[in-house]
PDB file of C-alpha atoms in Angstrom:
ATOM      1  CA  MET A  17     150.734 167.608  71.540  1.00 64.00           C
ATOM      2  CA  ASN A  18     150.161 165.516  74.631  1.00 75.00           C
ATOM      3  CA  ALA A  19     150.453 167.255  77.969  1.00 84.00           C
ATOM      4  CA  PRO A  20     153.726 166.484  79.765  1.00 93.00           C
ATOM      5  CA  LEU A  21     153.600 163.784  82.442  1.00 96.00           C
ATOM      6  CA  ILE A  22     155.333 166.127  84.894  1.00 97.00           C
ATOM      7  CA  SER A  23     155.397 169.926  84.849  1.00 97.00           C
ATOM      8  CA  VAL A  24     157.493 172.131  87.112  1.00 97.00           C
ATOM      9  CA  ASP A  25     156.672 175.855  87.077  1.00 97.00           C
ATOM     10  CA  LYS A  26     158.738 178.595  88.758  1.00 97.00           C
ATOM     11  CA  VAL A  27     159.730 176.353  91.666  1.00 97.00           C
ATOM     12  CA  ASN A  28     161.865 177.761  94.481  1.00 97.00           C
ATOM     13  CA  LYS A  29     163.412 176.034  97.468  1.00 97.00           C
ATOM     14  CA  HIS A  30     165.408 177.354 100.417  1.00 95.00           C
ATOM     15  CA  PHE A  31     167.226 175.477 103.153  1.00 94.00           C
ATOM     16  CA  GLY A  32     167.556 178.243 105.730  1.00 93.00           C
ATOM     17  CA  PRO A  33     169.401 181.143 104.049  1.00 92.00           C
ATOM     18  CA  HIS A  34     170.563 178.878 101.202  1.00 93.00           C
ATOM     19  CA  HIS A  35     168.508 179.333  98.009  1.00 95.00           C
ATOM     20  CA  VAL A  36     168.776 175.811  96.540  1.00 96.00           C
ATOM     21  CA  LEU A  37     166.455 176.097  93.514  1.00 96.00           C
ATOM     22  CA  HIS A  38     165.754 179.362  91.678  1.00 96.00           C
ATOM     23  CA  ASP A  39     162.541 179.672  89.651  1.00 96.00           C
ATOM     24  CA  VAL A  40     163.022 176.257  88.050  1.00 97.00           C
ATOM     25  CA  THR A  41     160.630 175.679  85.155  1.00 97.00           C
ATOM     26  CA  THR A  42     160.734 172.482  83.084  1.00 97.00           C
ATOM     27  CA  HIS A  43     158.640 169.477  82.091  1.00 97.00           C
ATOM     28  CA  PHE A  44     159.111 165.756  81.529  1.00 97.00           C
ATOM     29  CA  ASP A  45     157.300 163.713  78.879  1.00 96.00           C
ATOM     30  CA  ALA A  46     156.003 160.163  79.252  1.00 96.00           C
ATOM     31  CA  GLY A  47     158.260 157.419  77.918  1.00 96.00           C
ATOM     32  CA  LYS A  48     161.411 159.558  77.975  1.00 96.00           C
ATOM     33  CA  VAL A  49     164.645 159.184  79.958  1.00 97.00           C
ATOM     34  CA  THR A  50     166.062 162.391  81.420  1.00 98.00           C
ATOM     35  CA  VAL A  51     169.459 162.411  83.101  1.00 97.00           C
ATOM     36  CA  ILE A  52     170.004 165.261  85.572  1.00 97.00           C
ATOM     37  CA  LEU A  53     173.626 166.320  86.003  1.00 96.00           C
ATOM     38  CA  GLY A  54     175.412 168.955  88.043  1.00 93.00           C
ATOM     39  CA  ALA A  55     178.032 169.518  90.693  1.00 90.00           C
ATOM     40  CA  SER A  56     177.376 168.542  94.304  1.00 89.00           C
ATOM     41  CA  GLY A  57     174.937 171.025  95.870  1.00 88.00           C
ATOM     42  CA  SER A  58     173.461 172.171  92.546  1.00 93.00           C
ATOM     43  CA  GLY A  59     169.926 171.086  93.544  1.00 94.00           C
ATOM     44  CA  LYS A  60     169.621 167.845  91.509  1.00 96.00           C
ATOM     45  CA  SER A  61     168.451 165.543  94.292  1.00 94.00           C
ATOM     46  CA  THR A  62     166.280 168.268  95.816  1.00 96.00           C
ATOM     47  CA  LEU A  63     164.419 168.685  92.519  1.00 96.00           C
ATOM     48  CA  LEU A  64     163.950 164.928  92.212  1.00 96.00           C
ATOM     49  CA  ARG A  65     162.710 164.539  95.810  1.00 95.00           C
ATOM     50  CA  MET A  66     160.160 167.325  95.342  1.00 95.00           C
ATOM     51  CA  LEU A  67     158.396 165.378  92.617  1.00 95.00           C
ATOM     52  CA  ASN A  68     157.021 162.904  95.180  1.00 91.00           C
ATOM     53  CA  ARG A  69     156.940 165.362  98.087  1.00 93.00           C
ATOM     54  CA  LEU A  70     159.881 163.926 100.000  1.00 94.00           C
ATOM     55  CA  GLU A  71     160.978 167.558  99.937  1.00 94.00           C
ATOM     56  CA  THR A  72     158.548 170.486  99.907  1.00 95.00           C
ATOM     57  CA  HIS A  73     158.831 173.460  97.559  1.00 96.00           C
ATOM     58  CA  ASP A  74     158.533 176.996  98.911  1.00 96.00           C
ATOM     59  CA  SER A  75     156.801 178.486  95.877  1.00 96.00           C
ATOM     60  CA  GLY A  76     155.811 177.567  92.346  1.00 97.00           C
ATOM     61  CA  ARG A  77     153.798 174.598  91.133  1.00 96.00           C
ATOM     62  CA  ILE A  78     154.510 170.921  90.443  1.00 97.00           C
ATOM     63  CA  VAL A  79     151.967 168.672  88.702  1.00 96.00           C
ATOM     64  CA  VAL A  80     152.548 164.929  88.150  1.00 96.00           C
ATOM     65  CA  ASP A  81     150.094 163.110  85.870  1.00 94.00           C
ATOM     66  CA  GLY A  82     147.394 165.661  86.694  1.00 93.00           C
ATOM     67  CA  ILE A  83     148.039 165.490  90.452  1.00 94.00           C
ATOM     68  CA  GLU A  84     149.069 168.767  92.103  1.00 94.00           C
ATOM     69  CA  VAL A  85     151.989 168.101  94.450  1.00 95.00           C
ATOM     70  CA  ASN A  86     151.023 169.602  97.813  1.00 93.00           C
ATOM     71  CA  ASP A  87     150.115 168.576 101.366  1.00 90.00           C
ATOM     72  CA  ASP A  88     146.710 167.105 100.519  1.00 91.00           C
ATOM     73  CA  HIS A  89     147.042 163.601 101.971  1.00 89.00           C
ATOM     74  CA  LYS A  90     144.689 161.930  99.490  1.00 89.00           C
ATOM     75  CA  ALA A  91     146.559 163.474  96.569  1.00 90.00           C
ATOM     76  CA  LEU A  92     149.856 162.499  98.195  1.00 89.00           C
ATOM     77  CA  ASP A  93     148.846 158.832  98.493  1.00 87.00           C
ATOM     78  CA  LYS A  94     147.790 158.847  94.843  1.00 88.00           C
ATOM     79  CA  LEU A  95     151.023 160.578  93.831  1.00 91.00           C
ATOM     80  CA  ARG A  96     153.257 158.130  95.704  1.00 88.00           C
ATOM     81  CA  ALA A  97     151.503 155.226  93.975  1.00 87.00           C
ATOM     82  CA  GLU A  98     152.303 156.812  90.581  1.00 91.00           C
ATOM     83  CA  VAL A  99     155.930 157.772  91.298  1.00 95.00           C
ATOM     84  CA  GLY A 100     158.510 155.113  92.166  1.00 95.00           C
ATOM     85  CA  MET A 101     161.840 156.099  93.666  1.00 95.00           C
ATOM     86  CA  VAL A 102     165.172 154.293  93.866  1.00 96.00           C
ATOM     87  CA  PHE A 103     167.650 155.777  96.316  1.00 93.00           C
ATOM     88  CA  GLN A 104     171.419 155.702  96.806  1.00 91.00           C
ATOM     89  CA  GLN A 105     170.892 153.434  99.810  1.00 91.00           C
ATOM     90  CA  PHE A 106     168.682 150.456  99.070  1.00 90.00           C
ATOM     91  CA  ASN A 107     166.282 150.862 102.039  1.00 91.00           C
ATOM     92  CA  LEU A 108     165.151 147.232 101.917  1.00 96.00           C
ATOM     93  CA  PHE A 109     163.461 145.736 104.970  1.00 97.00           C
ATOM     94  CA  PRO A 110     166.206 143.523 106.478  1.00 96.00           C
ATOM     95  CA  HIS A 111     163.783 141.094 108.181  1.00 97.00           C
ATOM     96  CA  LEU A 112     161.880 140.356 104.942  1.00 97.00           C
ATOM     97  CA  THR A 113     162.893 138.123 102.052  1.00 98.00           C
ATOM     98  CA  VAL A 114     163.396 139.534  98.567  1.00 98.00           C
ATOM     99  CA  LEU A 115     159.928 138.285  97.593  1.00 98.00           C
ATOM    100  CA  ASP A 116     158.288 139.867 100.658  1.00 97.00           C
ATOM    101  CA  ASN A 117     160.124 143.169 100.097  1.00 97.00           C
ATOM    102  CA  VAL A 118     158.725 143.333  96.560  1.00 98.00           C
ATOM    103  CA  THR A 119     155.147 142.283  97.458  1.00 97.00           C
ATOM    104  CA  LEU A 120     154.693 144.460 100.557  1.00 96.00           C
ATOM    105  CA  ALA A 121     153.599 147.743  98.940  1.00 92.00           C
ATOM    106  CA  PRO A 122     151.281 146.235  96.292  1.00 93.00           C
ATOM    107  CA  ARG A 123     149.484 144.261  98.999  1.00 94.00           C
ATOM    108  CA  ARG A 124     149.231 147.148 101.446  1.00 92.00           C
ATOM    109  CA  VAL A 125     148.706 150.087  99.100  1.00 87.00           C
ATOM    110  CA  ARG A 126     147.202 148.562  95.954  1.00 88.00           C
ATOM    111  CA  LYS A 127     145.317 145.942  98.030  1.00 91.00           C
ATOM    112  CA  MET A 128     146.456 143.099  95.768  1.00 93.00           C
ATOM    113  CA  ASP A 129     145.865 139.607  97.107  1.00 95.00           C
ATOM    114  CA  ARG A 130     148.946 137.601  98.035  1.00 95.00           C
ATOM    115  CA  ALA A 131     148.860 135.233  95.036  1.00 96.00           C
ATOM    116  CA  ALA A 132     148.591 138.054  92.475  1.00 96.00           C
ATOM    117  CA  ALA A 133     151.238 140.145  94.253  1.00 96.00           C
ATOM    118  CA  GLU A 134     153.644 137.196  94.416  1.00 97.00           C
ATOM    119  CA  ALA A 135     153.103 136.248  90.751  1.00 97.00           C
ATOM    120  CA  ARG A 136     153.849 139.848  89.708  1.00 96.00           C
ATOM    121  CA  ALA A 137     156.833 140.055  92.085  1.00 97.00           C
ATOM    122  CA  LEU A 138     158.389 136.866  90.729  1.00 97.00           C
ATOM    123  CA  GLU A 139     158.148 138.267  87.185  1.00 97.00           C
ATOM    124  CA  LEU A 140     159.893 141.442  88.301  1.00 97.00           C
ATOM    125  CA  ILE A 141     162.550 139.585  90.279  1.00 97.00           C
ATOM    126  CA  GLU A 142     163.275 137.591  87.121  1.00 97.00           C
ATOM    127  CA  ARG A 143     163.364 140.810  85.105  1.00 96.00           C
ATOM    128  CA  VAL A 144     166.157 142.189  87.302  1.00 97.00           C
ATOM    129  CA  GLY A 145     168.024 138.878  87.056  1.00 96.00           C
ATOM    130  CA  LEU A 146     167.498 137.584  90.589  1.00 97.00           C
ATOM    131  CA  SER A 147     165.162 134.594  90.203  1.00 97.00           C
ATOM    132  CA  ALA A 148     167.499 132.376  92.215  1.00 97.00           C
ATOM    133  CA  HIS A 149     167.483 134.780  95.158  1.00 98.00           C
ATOM    134  CA  SER A 150     163.779 135.451  95.872  1.00 97.00           C
ATOM    135  CA  HIS A 151     163.885 133.498  99.165  1.00 98.00           C
ATOM    136  CA  LYS A 152     166.981 135.286 100.502  1.00 98.00           C
ATOM    137  CA  HIS A 153     167.210 138.183 102.939  1.00 98.00           C
ATOM    138  CA  PRO A 154     168.989 141.430 101.972  1.00 97.00           C
ATOM    139  CA  PHE A 155     172.093 140.660 104.078  1.00 97.00           C
ATOM    140  CA  GLN A 156     172.701 137.592 101.890  1.00 98.00           C
ATOM    141  CA  LEU A 157     172.946 139.745  98.743  1.00 97.00           C
ATOM    142  CA  SER A 158     175.637 141.995  97.275  1.00 96.00           C
ATOM    143  CA  GLY A 159     175.050 145.739  97.039  1.00 96.00           C
ATOM    144  CA  GLY A 160     174.298 145.466  93.325  1.00 96.00           C
ATOM    145  CA  GLN A 161     171.768 142.713  93.951  1.00 97.00           C
ATOM    146  CA  GLN A 162     170.106 144.734  96.726  1.00 97.00           C
ATOM    147  CA  GLN A 163     169.780 147.727  94.412  1.00 97.00           C
ATOM    148  CA  ARG A 164     168.195 145.524  91.748  1.00 97.00           C
ATOM    149  CA  VAL A 165     165.683 144.308  94.364  1.00 97.00           C
ATOM    150  CA  ALA A 166     164.966 147.964  95.177  1.00 97.00           C
ATOM    151  CA  ILE A 167     164.228 148.577  91.477  1.00 97.00           C
ATOM    152  CA  ALA A 168     161.919 145.536  91.343  1.00 97.00           C
ATOM    153  CA  ARG A 169     160.167 146.800  94.473  1.00 96.00           C
ATOM    154  CA  SER A 170     159.544 150.198  92.847  1.00 96.00           C
ATOM    155  CA  LEU A 171     158.254 148.536  89.666  1.00 96.00           C
ATOM    156  CA  ALA A 172     155.845 146.369  91.670  1.00 95.00           C
ATOM    157  CA  MET A 173     153.661 149.434  92.265  1.00 93.00           C
ATOM    158  CA  GLN A 174     153.342 149.863  88.468  1.00 92.00           C
ATOM    159  CA  PRO A 175     154.393 153.519  88.636  1.00 94.00           C
ATOM    160  CA  LYS A 176     154.026 155.970  85.758  1.00 95.00           C
ATOM    161  CA  VAL A 177     157.526 157.306  86.397  1.00 97.00           C
ATOM    162  CA  LEU A 178     160.672 156.079  88.158  1.00 97.00           C
ATOM    163  CA  LEU A 179     163.027 158.495  89.895  1.00 97.00           C
ATOM    164  CA  PHE A 180     166.625 157.370  90.461  1.00 97.00           C
ATOM    165  CA  ASP A 181     168.727 159.369  92.924  1.00 96.00           C
ATOM    166  CA  GLU A 182     172.363 158.370  92.267  1.00 95.00           C
ATOM    167  CA  PRO A 183     171.423 154.667  92.239  1.00 95.00           C
ATOM    168  CA  THR A 184     174.979 153.409  91.672  1.00 95.00           C
ATOM    169  CA  SER A 185     177.021 155.797  93.829  1.00 92.00           C
ATOM    170  CA  ALA A 186     177.040 153.515  96.903  1.00 90.00           C
ATOM    171  CA  LEU A 187     178.121 150.469  94.867  1.00 93.00           C
ATOM    172  CA  ASP A 188     181.513 148.925  94.270  1.00 91.00           C
ATOM    173  CA  PRO A 189     182.606 149.574  90.663  1.00 89.00           C
ATOM    174  CA  GLU A 190     182.125 145.946  89.550  1.00 89.00           C
ATOM    175  CA  MET A 191     178.458 146.090  90.642  1.00 93.00           C
ATOM    176  CA  VAL A 192     177.595 149.306  88.823  1.00 95.00           C
ATOM    177  CA  LYS A 193     177.167 147.650  85.415  1.00 94.00           C
ATOM    178  CA  GLU A 194     174.566 145.124  86.621  1.00 95.00           C
ATOM    179  CA  VAL A 195     172.363 147.932  87.929  1.00 96.00           C
ATOM    180  CA  LEU A 196     172.842 150.141  84.857  1.00 96.00           C
ATOM    181  CA  ASP A 197     171.989 147.167  82.616  1.00 96.00           C
ATOM    182  CA  VAL A 198     168.640 146.780  84.402  1.00 96.00           C
ATOM    183  CA  MET A 199     168.013 150.521  83.984  1.00 97.00           C
ATOM    184  CA  LYS A 200     168.876 150.325  80.282  1.00 96.00           C
ATOM    185  CA  GLY A 201     166.341 147.516  79.904  1.00 96.00           C
ATOM    186  CA  LEU A 202     163.683 149.654  81.588  1.00 96.00           C
ATOM    187  CA  ALA A 203     164.461 152.563  79.281  1.00 96.00           C
ATOM    188  CA  LYS A 204     164.088 150.315  76.222  1.00 95.00           C
ATOM    189  CA  SER A 205     160.705 149.145  77.517  1.00 95.00           C
ATOM    190  CA  GLY A 206     159.444 152.749  77.482  1.00 95.00           C
ATOM    191  CA  MET A 207     159.530 153.511  81.216  1.00 96.00           C
ATOM    192  CA  THR A 208     159.580 157.228  82.043  1.00 97.00           C
ATOM    193  CA  MET A 209     162.774 157.765  84.035  1.00 98.00           C
ATOM    194  CA  LEU A 210     164.459 160.727  85.716  1.00 98.00           C
ATOM    195  CA  VAL A 211     167.985 159.835  86.754  1.00 98.00           C
ATOM    196  CA  VAL A 212     170.419 161.824  88.890  1.00 97.00           C
ATOM    197  CA  THR A 213     173.783 160.192  88.240  1.00 94.00           C
ATOM    198  CA  HIS A 214     177.472 160.715  87.523  1.00 90.00           C
ATOM    199  CA  GLU A 215     177.501 157.831  85.033  1.00 92.00           C
ATOM    200  CA  MET A 216     178.288 159.728  81.848  1.00 93.00           C
ATOM    201  CA  GLY A 217     178.300 156.609  79.674  1.00 93.00           C
ATOM    202  CA  PHE A 218     174.707 155.908  80.734  1.00 95.00           C
ATOM    203  CA  ALA A 219     173.737 159.534  80.029  1.00 95.00           C
ATOM    204  CA  ARG A 220     175.290 159.393  76.552  1.00 94.00           C
ATOM    205  CA  GLU A 221     173.820 156.028  75.618  1.00 94.00           C
ATOM    206  CA  VAL A 222     170.382 155.962  77.234  1.00 95.00           C
ATOM    207  CA  ALA A 223     169.146 159.498  77.903  1.00 97.00           C
ATOM    208  CA  ASP A 224     166.748 161.249  75.556  1.00 97.00           C
ATOM    209  CA  ARG A 225     167.693 164.473  77.261  1.00 97.00           C
ATOM    210  CA  VAL A 226     170.259 165.893  79.681  1.00 97.00           C
ATOM    211  CA  LEU A 227     169.383 168.606  82.206  1.00 96.00           C
ATOM    212  CA  PHE A 228     172.352 170.360  83.809  1.00 96.00           C
ATOM    213  CA  LEU A 229     171.773 172.240  87.058  1.00 96.00           C
ATOM    214  CA  ASP A 230     174.185 174.908  88.207  1.00 94.00           C
ATOM    215  CA  LYS A 231     173.639 176.699  91.530  1.00 93.00           C
ATOM    216  CA  GLY A 232     169.933 175.874  91.506  1.00 95.00           C
ATOM    217  CA  CYS A 233     169.238 176.976  87.929  1.00 95.00           C
ATOM    218  CA  ILE A 234     168.880 174.955  84.718  1.00 96.00           C
ATOM    219  CA  ALA A 235     172.051 175.838  82.812  1.00 94.00           C
ATOM    220  CA  ALA A 236     171.465 173.393  79.943  1.00 94.00           C
ATOM    221  CA  ASP A 237     168.652 171.241  78.580  1.00 96.00           C
ATOM    222  CA  ALA A 238     169.732 169.342  75.480  1.00 95.00           C
ATOM    223  CA  PRO A 239     169.918 165.933  73.780  1.00 95.00           C
ATOM    224  CA  PRO A 240     173.064 164.010  74.847  1.00 95.00           C
ATOM    225  CA  ALA A 241     174.870 164.423  71.508  1.00 93.00           C
ATOM    226  CA  GLN A 242     174.512 168.176  71.776  1.00 93.00           C
ATOM    227  CA  PHE A 243     175.305 168.320  75.510  1.00 94.00           C
ATOM    228  CA  PHE A 244     178.455 166.200  75.269  1.00 93.00           C
ATOM    229  CA  GLY A 245     179.494 167.740  71.949  1.00 88.00           C
ATOM    230  CA  ALA A 246     181.114 171.142  71.477  1.00 76.00           C
ATOM    231  CA  GLN A 247     180.021 172.630  74.783  1.00 80.00           C
ATOM    232  CA  ALA A 248     180.042 176.449  74.886  1.00 84.00           C
ATOM    233  CA  ASN A 249     179.168 176.731  78.599  1.00 86.00           C
ATOM    234  CA  GLU A 250     182.380 177.075  80.606  1.00 87.00           C
ATOM    235  CA  ARG A 251     180.831 175.676  83.827  1.00 89.00           C
ATOM    236  CA  ILE A 252     179.670 172.561  81.982  1.00 91.00           C
ATOM    237  CA  ARG A 253     183.057 172.133  80.283  1.00 89.00           C
ATOM    238  CA  ALA A 254     184.750 172.308  83.675  1.00 88.00           C
ATOM    239  CA  PHE A 255     182.264 169.795  85.149  1.00 90.00           C
ATOM    240  CA  LEU A 256     182.762 167.316  82.306  1.00 88.00           C
ATOM    241  CA  GLY A 257     186.533 167.756  82.558  1.00 85.00           C
ATOM    242  CA  GLN A 258     186.441 166.678  86.226  1.00 83.00           C
ATOM    243  CA  ILE A 259     184.466 163.504  85.560  1.00 76.00           C
ATOM    244  CA  VAL A 260     186.521 160.841  83.857  1.00 53.00           C
ATOM    245  CA  HIS A 261     184.206 158.224  82.322  1.00 47.00           C
TER     246      HIS A 261
END
């Protein structure tokens, strides 16, 4: 058995008096797609953000590809190069073109020369279906196009794992499909992905595994067919009943 790419052991997190994550223990294997579901406030995004230290954990242990997640700056730099993240908001640099947005981190962090970074970026921009837009600035693009640029930008660092924190929730409905299609393509290519989303169709079709968080605890961890099948857990049944997809 190969060691998991990510292991989470007895992790706790408080925001003031609010205990957001309770002794969470789980792991994530390379090449697998995990969809993380749960009601608002269940700790999904907090768990995701801890994996690249955007949020600190109070106790417990997180290890990503052999790197202990803590405040060691050298380890943190290494970790952030291994873990790509795509947010709800696209966070693109408005003054840079699509091409410059995608090449910035590889040039600065990976120290790639401009020609190599641009060649790689153009491949990725084509992969997300935006070859005709590489010279444009973010304001000239739709929300769906901006999110696809954000995915290309994350891929440019050649991460071991991609974290998606509700990547389609800020998009108009007609733009959701174009982003999910790119994510489906990544999943088929073997990219390790952890996805917080309310897109149940994506979870059913693409996930290898569904994690359901309830009040900071893992209430279910199952393959999609089992999770969406005859569900014994009343909380999960109620959650699925509220989401019409």
